[in-house]
Short mmCIF file of C-alpha atoms in Angstrom, two decimals:
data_model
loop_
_atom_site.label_atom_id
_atom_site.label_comp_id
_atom_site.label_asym_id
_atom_site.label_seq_id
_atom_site.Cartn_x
_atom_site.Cartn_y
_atom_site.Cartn_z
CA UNK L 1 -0.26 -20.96 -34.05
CA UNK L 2 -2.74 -19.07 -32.27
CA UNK L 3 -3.21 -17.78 -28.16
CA UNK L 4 -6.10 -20.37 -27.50
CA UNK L 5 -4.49 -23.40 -27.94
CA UNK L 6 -2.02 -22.32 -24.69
CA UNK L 7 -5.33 -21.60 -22.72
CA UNK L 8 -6.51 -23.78 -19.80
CA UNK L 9 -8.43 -22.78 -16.26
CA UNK L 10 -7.06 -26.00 -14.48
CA UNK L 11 -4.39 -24.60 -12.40
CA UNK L 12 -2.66 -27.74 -12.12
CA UNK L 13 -2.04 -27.92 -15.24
CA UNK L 14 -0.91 -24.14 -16.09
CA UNK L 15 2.40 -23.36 -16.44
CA UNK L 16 2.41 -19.63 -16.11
CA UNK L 17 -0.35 -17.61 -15.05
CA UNK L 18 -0.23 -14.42 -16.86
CA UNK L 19 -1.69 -10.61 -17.01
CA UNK L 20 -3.54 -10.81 -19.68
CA UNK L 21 -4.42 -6.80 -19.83
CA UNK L 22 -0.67 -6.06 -18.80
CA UNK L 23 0.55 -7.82 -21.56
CA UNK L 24 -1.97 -6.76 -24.53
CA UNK L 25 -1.03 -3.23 -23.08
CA UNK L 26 2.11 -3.04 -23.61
CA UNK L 27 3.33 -0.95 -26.06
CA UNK L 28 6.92 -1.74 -26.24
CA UNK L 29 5.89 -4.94 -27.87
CA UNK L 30 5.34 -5.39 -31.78
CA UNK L 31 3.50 -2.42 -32.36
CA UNK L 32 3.00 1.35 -31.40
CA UNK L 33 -1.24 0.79 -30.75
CA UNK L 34 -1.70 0.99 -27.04
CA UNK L 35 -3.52 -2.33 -26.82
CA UNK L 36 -2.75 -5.17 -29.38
CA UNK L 37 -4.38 -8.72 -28.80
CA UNK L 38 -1.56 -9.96 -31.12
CA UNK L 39 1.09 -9.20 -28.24
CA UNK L 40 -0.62 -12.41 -26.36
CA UNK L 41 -0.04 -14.30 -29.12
CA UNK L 42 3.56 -13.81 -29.54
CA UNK L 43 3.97 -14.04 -25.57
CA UNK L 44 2.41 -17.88 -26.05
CA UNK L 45 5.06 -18.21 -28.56
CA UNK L 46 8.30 -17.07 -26.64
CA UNK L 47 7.14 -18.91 -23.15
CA UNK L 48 6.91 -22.46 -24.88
CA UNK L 49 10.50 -21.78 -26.83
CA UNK L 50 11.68 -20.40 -23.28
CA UNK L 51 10.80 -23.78 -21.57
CA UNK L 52 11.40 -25.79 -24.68
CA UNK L 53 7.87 -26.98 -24.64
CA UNK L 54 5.61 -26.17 -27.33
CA UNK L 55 2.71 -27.84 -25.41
CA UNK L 56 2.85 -25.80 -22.45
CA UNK L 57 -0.37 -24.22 -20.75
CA UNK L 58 -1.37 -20.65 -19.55
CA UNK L 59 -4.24 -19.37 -16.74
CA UNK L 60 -4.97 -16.26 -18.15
CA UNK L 61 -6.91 -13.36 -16.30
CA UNK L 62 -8.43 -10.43 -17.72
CA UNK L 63 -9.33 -7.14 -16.29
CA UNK L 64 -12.39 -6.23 -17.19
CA UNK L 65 -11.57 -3.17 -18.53
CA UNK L 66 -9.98 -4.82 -21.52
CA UNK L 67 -12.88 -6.49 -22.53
CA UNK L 68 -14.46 -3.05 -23.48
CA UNK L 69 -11.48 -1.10 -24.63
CA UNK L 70 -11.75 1.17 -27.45
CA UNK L 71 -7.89 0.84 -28.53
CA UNK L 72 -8.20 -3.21 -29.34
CA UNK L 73 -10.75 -3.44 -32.75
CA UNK L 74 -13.90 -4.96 -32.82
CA UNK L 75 -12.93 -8.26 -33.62
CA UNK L 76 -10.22 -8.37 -30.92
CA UNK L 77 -12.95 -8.06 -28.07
CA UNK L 78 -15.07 -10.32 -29.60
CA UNK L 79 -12.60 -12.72 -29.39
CA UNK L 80 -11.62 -11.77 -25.75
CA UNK L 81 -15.24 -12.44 -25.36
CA UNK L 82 -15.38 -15.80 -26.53
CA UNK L 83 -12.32 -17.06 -24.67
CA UNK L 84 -14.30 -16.10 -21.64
CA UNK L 85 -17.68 -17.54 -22.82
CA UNK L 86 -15.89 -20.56 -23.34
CA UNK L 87 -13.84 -21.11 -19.80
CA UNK L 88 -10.26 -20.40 -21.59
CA UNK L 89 -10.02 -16.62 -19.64
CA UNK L 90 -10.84 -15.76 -16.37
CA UNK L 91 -12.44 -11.81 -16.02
CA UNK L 92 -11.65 -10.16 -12.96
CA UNK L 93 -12.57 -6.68 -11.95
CA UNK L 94 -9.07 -6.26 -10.94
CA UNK L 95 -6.39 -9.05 -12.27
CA UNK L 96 -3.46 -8.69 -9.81
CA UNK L 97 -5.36 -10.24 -6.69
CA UNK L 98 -6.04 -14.01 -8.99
CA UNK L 99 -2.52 -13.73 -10.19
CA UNK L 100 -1.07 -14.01 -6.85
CA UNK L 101 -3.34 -16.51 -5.06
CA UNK L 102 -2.46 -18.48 -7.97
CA UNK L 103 0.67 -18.50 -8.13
CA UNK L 104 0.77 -19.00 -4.35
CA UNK L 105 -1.88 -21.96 -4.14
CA UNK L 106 0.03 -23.22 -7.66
CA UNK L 107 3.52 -22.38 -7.51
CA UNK L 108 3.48 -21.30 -11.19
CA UNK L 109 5.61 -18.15 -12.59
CA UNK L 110 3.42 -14.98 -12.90
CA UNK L 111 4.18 -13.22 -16.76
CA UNK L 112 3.78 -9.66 -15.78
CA UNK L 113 5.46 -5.95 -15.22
CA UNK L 114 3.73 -5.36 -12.62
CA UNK L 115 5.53 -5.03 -9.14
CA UNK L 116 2.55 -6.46 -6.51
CA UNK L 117 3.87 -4.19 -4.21
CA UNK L 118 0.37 -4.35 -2.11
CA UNK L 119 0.56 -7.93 -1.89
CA UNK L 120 3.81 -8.28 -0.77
CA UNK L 121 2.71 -8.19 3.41
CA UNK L 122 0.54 -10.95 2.52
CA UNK L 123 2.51 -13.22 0.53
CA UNK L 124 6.10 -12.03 2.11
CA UNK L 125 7.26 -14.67 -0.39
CA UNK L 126 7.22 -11.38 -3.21
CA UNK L 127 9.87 -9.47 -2.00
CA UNK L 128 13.24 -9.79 -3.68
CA UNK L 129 11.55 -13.18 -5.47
CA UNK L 130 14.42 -14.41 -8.37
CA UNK L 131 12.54 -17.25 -10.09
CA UNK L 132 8.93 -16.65 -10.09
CA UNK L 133 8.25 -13.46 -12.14
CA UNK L 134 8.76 -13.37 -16.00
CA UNK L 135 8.01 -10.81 -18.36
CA UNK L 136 8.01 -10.26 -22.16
CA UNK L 137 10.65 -8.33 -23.96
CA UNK L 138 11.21 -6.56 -27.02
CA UNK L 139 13.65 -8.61 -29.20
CA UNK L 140 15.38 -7.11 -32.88
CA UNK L 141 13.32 -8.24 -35.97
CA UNK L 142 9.62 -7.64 -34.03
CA UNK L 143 10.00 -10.50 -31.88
CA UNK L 144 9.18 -10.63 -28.27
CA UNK L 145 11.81 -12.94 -25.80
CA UNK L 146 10.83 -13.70 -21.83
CA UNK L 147 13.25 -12.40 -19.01
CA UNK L 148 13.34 -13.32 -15.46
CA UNK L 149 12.37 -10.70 -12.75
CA UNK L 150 14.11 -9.72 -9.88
CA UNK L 151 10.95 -8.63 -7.37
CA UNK L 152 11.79 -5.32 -5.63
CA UNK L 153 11.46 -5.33 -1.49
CA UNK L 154 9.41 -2.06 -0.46
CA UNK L 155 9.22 -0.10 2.13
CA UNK L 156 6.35 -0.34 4.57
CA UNK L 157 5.15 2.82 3.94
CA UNK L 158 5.88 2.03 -0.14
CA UNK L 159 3.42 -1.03 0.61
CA UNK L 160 0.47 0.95 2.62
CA UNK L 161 0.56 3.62 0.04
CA UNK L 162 -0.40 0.55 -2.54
CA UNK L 163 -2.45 -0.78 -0.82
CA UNK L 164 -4.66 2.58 0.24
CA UNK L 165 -4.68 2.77 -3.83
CA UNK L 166 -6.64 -0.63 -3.83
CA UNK L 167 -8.88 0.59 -1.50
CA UNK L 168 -9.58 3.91 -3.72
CA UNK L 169 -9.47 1.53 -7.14
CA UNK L 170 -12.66 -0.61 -5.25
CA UNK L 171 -14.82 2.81 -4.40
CA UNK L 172 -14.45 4.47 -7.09
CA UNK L 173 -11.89 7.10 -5.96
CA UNK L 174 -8.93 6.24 -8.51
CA UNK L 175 -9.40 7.45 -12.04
CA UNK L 176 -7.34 4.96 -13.71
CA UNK L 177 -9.11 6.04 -16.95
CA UNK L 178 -7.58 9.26 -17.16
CA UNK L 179 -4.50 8.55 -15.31
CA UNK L 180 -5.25 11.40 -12.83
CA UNK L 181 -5.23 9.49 -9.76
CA UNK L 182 -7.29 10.12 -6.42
CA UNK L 183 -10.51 12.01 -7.09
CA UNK L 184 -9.44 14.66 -4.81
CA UNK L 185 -12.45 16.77 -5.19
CA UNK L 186 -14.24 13.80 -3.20
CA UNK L 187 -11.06 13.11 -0.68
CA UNK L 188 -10.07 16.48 0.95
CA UNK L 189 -13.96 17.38 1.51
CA UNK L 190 -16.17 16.28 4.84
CA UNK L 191 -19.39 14.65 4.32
CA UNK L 192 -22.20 14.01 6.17
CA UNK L 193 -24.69 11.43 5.31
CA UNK L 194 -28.29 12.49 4.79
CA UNK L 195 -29.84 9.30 7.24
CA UNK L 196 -29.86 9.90 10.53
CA UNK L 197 -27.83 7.80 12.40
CA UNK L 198 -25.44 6.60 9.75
CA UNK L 199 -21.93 5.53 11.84
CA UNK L 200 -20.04 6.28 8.70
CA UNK L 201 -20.81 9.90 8.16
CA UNK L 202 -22.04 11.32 11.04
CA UNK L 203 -22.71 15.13 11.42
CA UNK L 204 -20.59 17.20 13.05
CA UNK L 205 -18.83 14.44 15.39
CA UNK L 206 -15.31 14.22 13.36
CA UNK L 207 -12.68 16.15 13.09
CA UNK L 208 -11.74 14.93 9.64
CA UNK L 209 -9.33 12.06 11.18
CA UNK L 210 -10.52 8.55 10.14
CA UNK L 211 -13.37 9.66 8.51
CA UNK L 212 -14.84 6.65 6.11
CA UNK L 213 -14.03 6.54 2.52
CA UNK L 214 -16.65 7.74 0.21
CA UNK L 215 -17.81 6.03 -2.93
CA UNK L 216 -17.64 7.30 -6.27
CA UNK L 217 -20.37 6.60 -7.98
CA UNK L 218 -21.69 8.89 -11.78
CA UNK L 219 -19.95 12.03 -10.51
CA UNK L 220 -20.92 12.65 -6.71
CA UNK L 221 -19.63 11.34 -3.69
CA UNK L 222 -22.78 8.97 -1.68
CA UNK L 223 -22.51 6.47 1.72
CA UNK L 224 -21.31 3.00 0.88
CA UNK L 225 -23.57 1.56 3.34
CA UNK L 226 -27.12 3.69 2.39
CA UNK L 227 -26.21 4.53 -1.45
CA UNK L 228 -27.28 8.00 -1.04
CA UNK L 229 -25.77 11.43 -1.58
CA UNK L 230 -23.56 12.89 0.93
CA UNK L 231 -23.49 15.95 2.24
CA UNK L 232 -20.37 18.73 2.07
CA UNK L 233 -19.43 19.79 4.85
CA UNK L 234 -16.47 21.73 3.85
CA UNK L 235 -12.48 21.18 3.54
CA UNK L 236 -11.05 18.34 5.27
CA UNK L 237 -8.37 19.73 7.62
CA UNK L 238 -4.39 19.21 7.08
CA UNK L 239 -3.62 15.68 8.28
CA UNK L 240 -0.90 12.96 8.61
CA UNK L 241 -1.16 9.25 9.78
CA UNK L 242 1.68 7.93 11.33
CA UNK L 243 2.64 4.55 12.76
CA UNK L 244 4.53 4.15 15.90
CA UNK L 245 6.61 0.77 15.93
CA UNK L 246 7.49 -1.11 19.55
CA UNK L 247 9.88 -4.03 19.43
CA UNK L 248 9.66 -4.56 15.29
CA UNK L 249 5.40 -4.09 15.16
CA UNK L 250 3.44 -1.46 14.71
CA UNK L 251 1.09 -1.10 18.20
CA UNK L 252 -0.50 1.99 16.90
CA UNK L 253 -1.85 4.45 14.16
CA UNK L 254 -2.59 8.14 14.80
CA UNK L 255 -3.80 10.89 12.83
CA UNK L 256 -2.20 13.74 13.59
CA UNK L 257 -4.62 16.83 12.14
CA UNK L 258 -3.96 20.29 12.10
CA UNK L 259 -4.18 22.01 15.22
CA UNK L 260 -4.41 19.14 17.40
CA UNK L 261 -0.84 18.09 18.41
CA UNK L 262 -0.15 14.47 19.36
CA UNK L 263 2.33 13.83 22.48
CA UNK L 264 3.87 10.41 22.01
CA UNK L 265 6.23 9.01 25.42
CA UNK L 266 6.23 6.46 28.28
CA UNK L 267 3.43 8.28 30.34
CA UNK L 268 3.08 11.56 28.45
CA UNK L 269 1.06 14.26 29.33
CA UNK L 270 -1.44 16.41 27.12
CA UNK L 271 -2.43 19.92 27.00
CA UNK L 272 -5.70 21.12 26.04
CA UNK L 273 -6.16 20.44 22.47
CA UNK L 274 -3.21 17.56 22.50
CA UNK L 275 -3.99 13.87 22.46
CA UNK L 276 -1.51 11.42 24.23
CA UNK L 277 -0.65 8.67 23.09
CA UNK L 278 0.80 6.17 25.81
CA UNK L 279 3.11 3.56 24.71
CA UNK L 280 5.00 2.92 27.90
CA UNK L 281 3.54 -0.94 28.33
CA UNK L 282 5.16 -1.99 25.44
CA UNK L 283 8.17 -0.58 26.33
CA UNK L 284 11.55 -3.47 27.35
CA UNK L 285 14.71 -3.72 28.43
CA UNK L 286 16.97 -0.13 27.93
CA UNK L 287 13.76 1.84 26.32
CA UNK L 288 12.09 2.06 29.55
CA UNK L 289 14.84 3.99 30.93
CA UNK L 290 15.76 6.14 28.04
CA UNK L 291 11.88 6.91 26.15
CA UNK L 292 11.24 10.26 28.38
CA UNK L 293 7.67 10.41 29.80
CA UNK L 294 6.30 13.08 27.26
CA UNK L 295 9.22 12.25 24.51
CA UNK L 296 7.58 13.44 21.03
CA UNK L 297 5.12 16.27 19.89
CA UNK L 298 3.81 15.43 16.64
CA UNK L 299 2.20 18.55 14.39
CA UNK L 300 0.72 18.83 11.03
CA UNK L 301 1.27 22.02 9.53
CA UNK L 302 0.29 21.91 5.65
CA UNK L 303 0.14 18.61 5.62
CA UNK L 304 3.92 18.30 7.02
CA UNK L 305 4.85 16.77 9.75
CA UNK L 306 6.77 18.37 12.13
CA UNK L 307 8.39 16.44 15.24
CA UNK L 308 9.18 18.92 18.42
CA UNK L 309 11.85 17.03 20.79
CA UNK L 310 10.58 17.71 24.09
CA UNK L 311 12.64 14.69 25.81
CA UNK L 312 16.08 14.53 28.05
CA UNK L 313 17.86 11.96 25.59
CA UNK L 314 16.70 13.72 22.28
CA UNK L 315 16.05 11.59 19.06
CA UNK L 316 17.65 10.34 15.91
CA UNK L 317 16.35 10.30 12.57
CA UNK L 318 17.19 7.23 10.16
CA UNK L 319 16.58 7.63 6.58
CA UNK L 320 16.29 5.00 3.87
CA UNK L 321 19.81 4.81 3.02
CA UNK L 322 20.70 4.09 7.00
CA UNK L 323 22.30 7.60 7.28
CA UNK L 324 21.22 9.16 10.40
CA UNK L 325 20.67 12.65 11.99
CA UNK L 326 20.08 13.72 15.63
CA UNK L 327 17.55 15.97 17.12
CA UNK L 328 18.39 17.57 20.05
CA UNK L 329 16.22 18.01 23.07
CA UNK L 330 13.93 21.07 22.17
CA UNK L 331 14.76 20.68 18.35
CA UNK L 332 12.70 20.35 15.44
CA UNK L 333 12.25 18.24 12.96
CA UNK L 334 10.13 18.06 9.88
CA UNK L 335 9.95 14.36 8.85
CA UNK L 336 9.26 12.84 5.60
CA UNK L 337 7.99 9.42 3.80
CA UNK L 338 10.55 6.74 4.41
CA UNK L 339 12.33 8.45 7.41
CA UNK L 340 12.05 6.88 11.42
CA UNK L 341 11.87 8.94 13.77
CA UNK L 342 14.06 6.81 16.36
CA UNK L 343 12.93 7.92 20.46
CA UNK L 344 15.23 4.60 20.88
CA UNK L 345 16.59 1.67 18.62
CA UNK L 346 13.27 -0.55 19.64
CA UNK L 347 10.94 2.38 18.70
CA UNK L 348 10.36 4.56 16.40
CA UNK L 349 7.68 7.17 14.62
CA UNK L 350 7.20 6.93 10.80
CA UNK L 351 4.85 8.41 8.11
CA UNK L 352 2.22 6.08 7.00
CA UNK L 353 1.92 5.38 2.74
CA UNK L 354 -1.85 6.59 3.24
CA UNK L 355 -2.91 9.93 2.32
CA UNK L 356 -6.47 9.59 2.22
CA UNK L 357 -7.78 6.36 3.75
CA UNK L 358 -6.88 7.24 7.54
CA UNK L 359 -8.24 4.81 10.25
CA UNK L 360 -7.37 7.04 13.06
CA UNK L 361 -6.05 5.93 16.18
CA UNK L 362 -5.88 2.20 16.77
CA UNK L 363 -5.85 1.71 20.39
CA UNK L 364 -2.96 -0.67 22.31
CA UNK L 365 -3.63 -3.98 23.09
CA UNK L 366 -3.29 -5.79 26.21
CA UNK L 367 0.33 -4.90 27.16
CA UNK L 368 2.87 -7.64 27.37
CA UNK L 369 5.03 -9.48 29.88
CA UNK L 370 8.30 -7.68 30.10
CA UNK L 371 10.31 -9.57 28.23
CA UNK L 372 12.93 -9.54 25.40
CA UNK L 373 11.10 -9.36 21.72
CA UNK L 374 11.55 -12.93 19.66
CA UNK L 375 10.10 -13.74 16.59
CA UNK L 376 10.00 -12.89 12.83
CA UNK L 377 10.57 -9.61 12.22
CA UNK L 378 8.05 -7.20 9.97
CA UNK L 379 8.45 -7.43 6.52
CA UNK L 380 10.35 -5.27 4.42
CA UNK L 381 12.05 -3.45 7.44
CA UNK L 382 15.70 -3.19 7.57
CA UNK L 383 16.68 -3.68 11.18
CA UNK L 384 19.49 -1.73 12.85
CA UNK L 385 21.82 -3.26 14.99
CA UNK L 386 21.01 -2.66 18.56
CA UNK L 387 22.99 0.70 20.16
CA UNK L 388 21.77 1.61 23.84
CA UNK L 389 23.94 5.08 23.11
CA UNK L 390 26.56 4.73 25.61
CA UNK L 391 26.94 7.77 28.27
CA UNK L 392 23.03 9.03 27.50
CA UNK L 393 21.64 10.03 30.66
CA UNK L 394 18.45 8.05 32.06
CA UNK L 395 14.85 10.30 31.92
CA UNK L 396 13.31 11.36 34.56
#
């Protein structure tokens, strides 16, 4: 029984659609060689006993990458080849993306390991997902069994950070190859682009916040837009992007570099050097009264974030696990990845997943009518019940 008589590239009549590289990759199945075209075989094998249907169907897409690799012999890429050449395999740069539309357009069951945490804002249908992720398992003898999935549900900051390593995968600026991750010798650098004029890399006119990403291309860093060399300018400064949420949605994104301090409130005021960021239109109900004017200073020291109280009410910080600390007016606080900084229950400051792809500050859109928030809630956040914090005095 061999892999090609499971292969099809009519959706409707797939089955599964499954990861091919994933699968061939694994090592904990049949053998100890870190690729093994045999492993897609055997998977063929346990879905149709696992369904009962020895006739069953698989859309199968291939990264790339596989189709060159030096661990699978000669004869295995050659036949990875021909599956292609003959419309049973679908290449992709990059498999996940395929495997979810998919599924989604489909409704099949992705075979995979793979968590899709990127994907999971788009297709909110991911998180904690029971009955549409499989993968292969390791049975005794050398056999390989299927086992349902229970999807994880991320963080938002868990899903940015995925999704920033997309973004660095499709410049060039992930070394998947050697498993060493960002090309930092290209990220924490400023560049400047040769052309005159370029709006991507422009002289001397950034700071280091939201500068563009670079693309990686034989060894040196060059403009996306005019494919040529750029220009060091030296080491990008310490820097942080948080988001700052208003009624369940993020209004805003700001880069907080080193020595320029962000002052978050209702109507806050900036010192020379500061920025301010204003977020008192989208304020309702009990926050007007108890966000102070000039609530938050936000500093990047070392690439930490540090969070100076300069409010009447003070602030709490909520962790993952819901347990909670409070900063008192003129305390500080040094906040981390997966920690809300709460200036009230309806908003609150947290860390952004991206390191090195930094947009900078987004600015606020036309404010609302002052009403009560309604609607679906963003994904993957666990809201807290409402608590106005009886006996806090209103700001002035």
């Amino acid at each position: 029984m061999s892999a090609e008589q499971f292969l099809t590239l009519d959706p409707a009549s797939a089955d599964f659609v499954v990861d091919v590289s994933n699968v061939v990759r694994d090592d904990a199945l049949l053998s100890a060689r870190k690729a093994d075209l045999e492993r897609l075989t055997a998977l063929c094998r346990a879905l149709a006993s696992h369904v009962g249907d020895h006739t069953l169907q698989i859309y199968a897409v291939v990264d790339d990458s596989l189709l060159t690799d030096s661990y699978l012999t000669r004869a295995e890429r050659a036949q990875l080849h021909d599956w292609v050449e003959a419309g049973l395999m679908e290449p992709r740069t990059v498999a996940d993306d395929r495997l979810i539309e998919i599924a989604d357009l489909s409704g099949v069951s992705v075979v995979s390991d793979d968590g899709f945490v990127e994907f999971h804002r788009r297709y909110p249908w991911i998180s904690g997902n029971r009955d549409r992720f499989v993968k292969p398992v390791p049975l005794p003898g050398g056999r390989v069994g299927i086992a349902r999935r229970v999807m994880p549900v991320p963080e938002d900051w868990q899903i940015t950070r995925k999704e920033e390593e997309r973004l660095l995968l499709s410049a060039g600026m992930l070394d998947r190859r050697t498993g060493s991750g960002p090309r930092r010798e290209f990220l924490e650098r400023l560049w400047r682009c040769p052309e005159r004029g370029c709006r991507l890399f422009e002289g001397g006119r950034r700071t280091g916040a939201g500068q563009a990403l670079p693309r990686h291309d034989r060894g040196r860093a060059v403009c996306p837009t005019h494919r040529l060399p750029l220009i060091d300018r030296g080491p990008r400064p310490s820097q942080v992007e948080v988001k700052i949420h208003v009624n369940d949605e993020v209004q805003t994104r700001v880069v907080v570099v080193a020595g320029h301090d962000v002052v978050v409130g209702r109507d806050p005021v900036a010192r020379k050097g500061q920025r301010a960021v204003l977020i008192g239109p989208w304020l309702t109900g009990a926050a007007t009264h108890l966000v102070s004017r000039s609530h938050v200073r936000l500093a990047c020291h070392d690439g930490v974030l540090e969070a100076h109280d300069t409010s009447t009410n003070g602030c709490r910080v909520r962790s993952a696990d819901g347990t909670e600390r409070e900063v008192r007016p003129g305390r500080t606080w040094q906040l981390r990845r997966g920690q809300r900084l709460l200036l009230h229950e309806s908003v609150w400051v947290e860390i952004s997943g991206r390191t090195f792809v930094l947009e900078g500050e987004t600015p606020l859109p036309k404010a609302p009518a002052r009403s009560e928030p309604s609607g679906p809630t963003m994904l993957g956040q666990i809201l807290p019940k409402q608590d106005h914090r009886k006996g806090r005095r209103p700001t002035r």
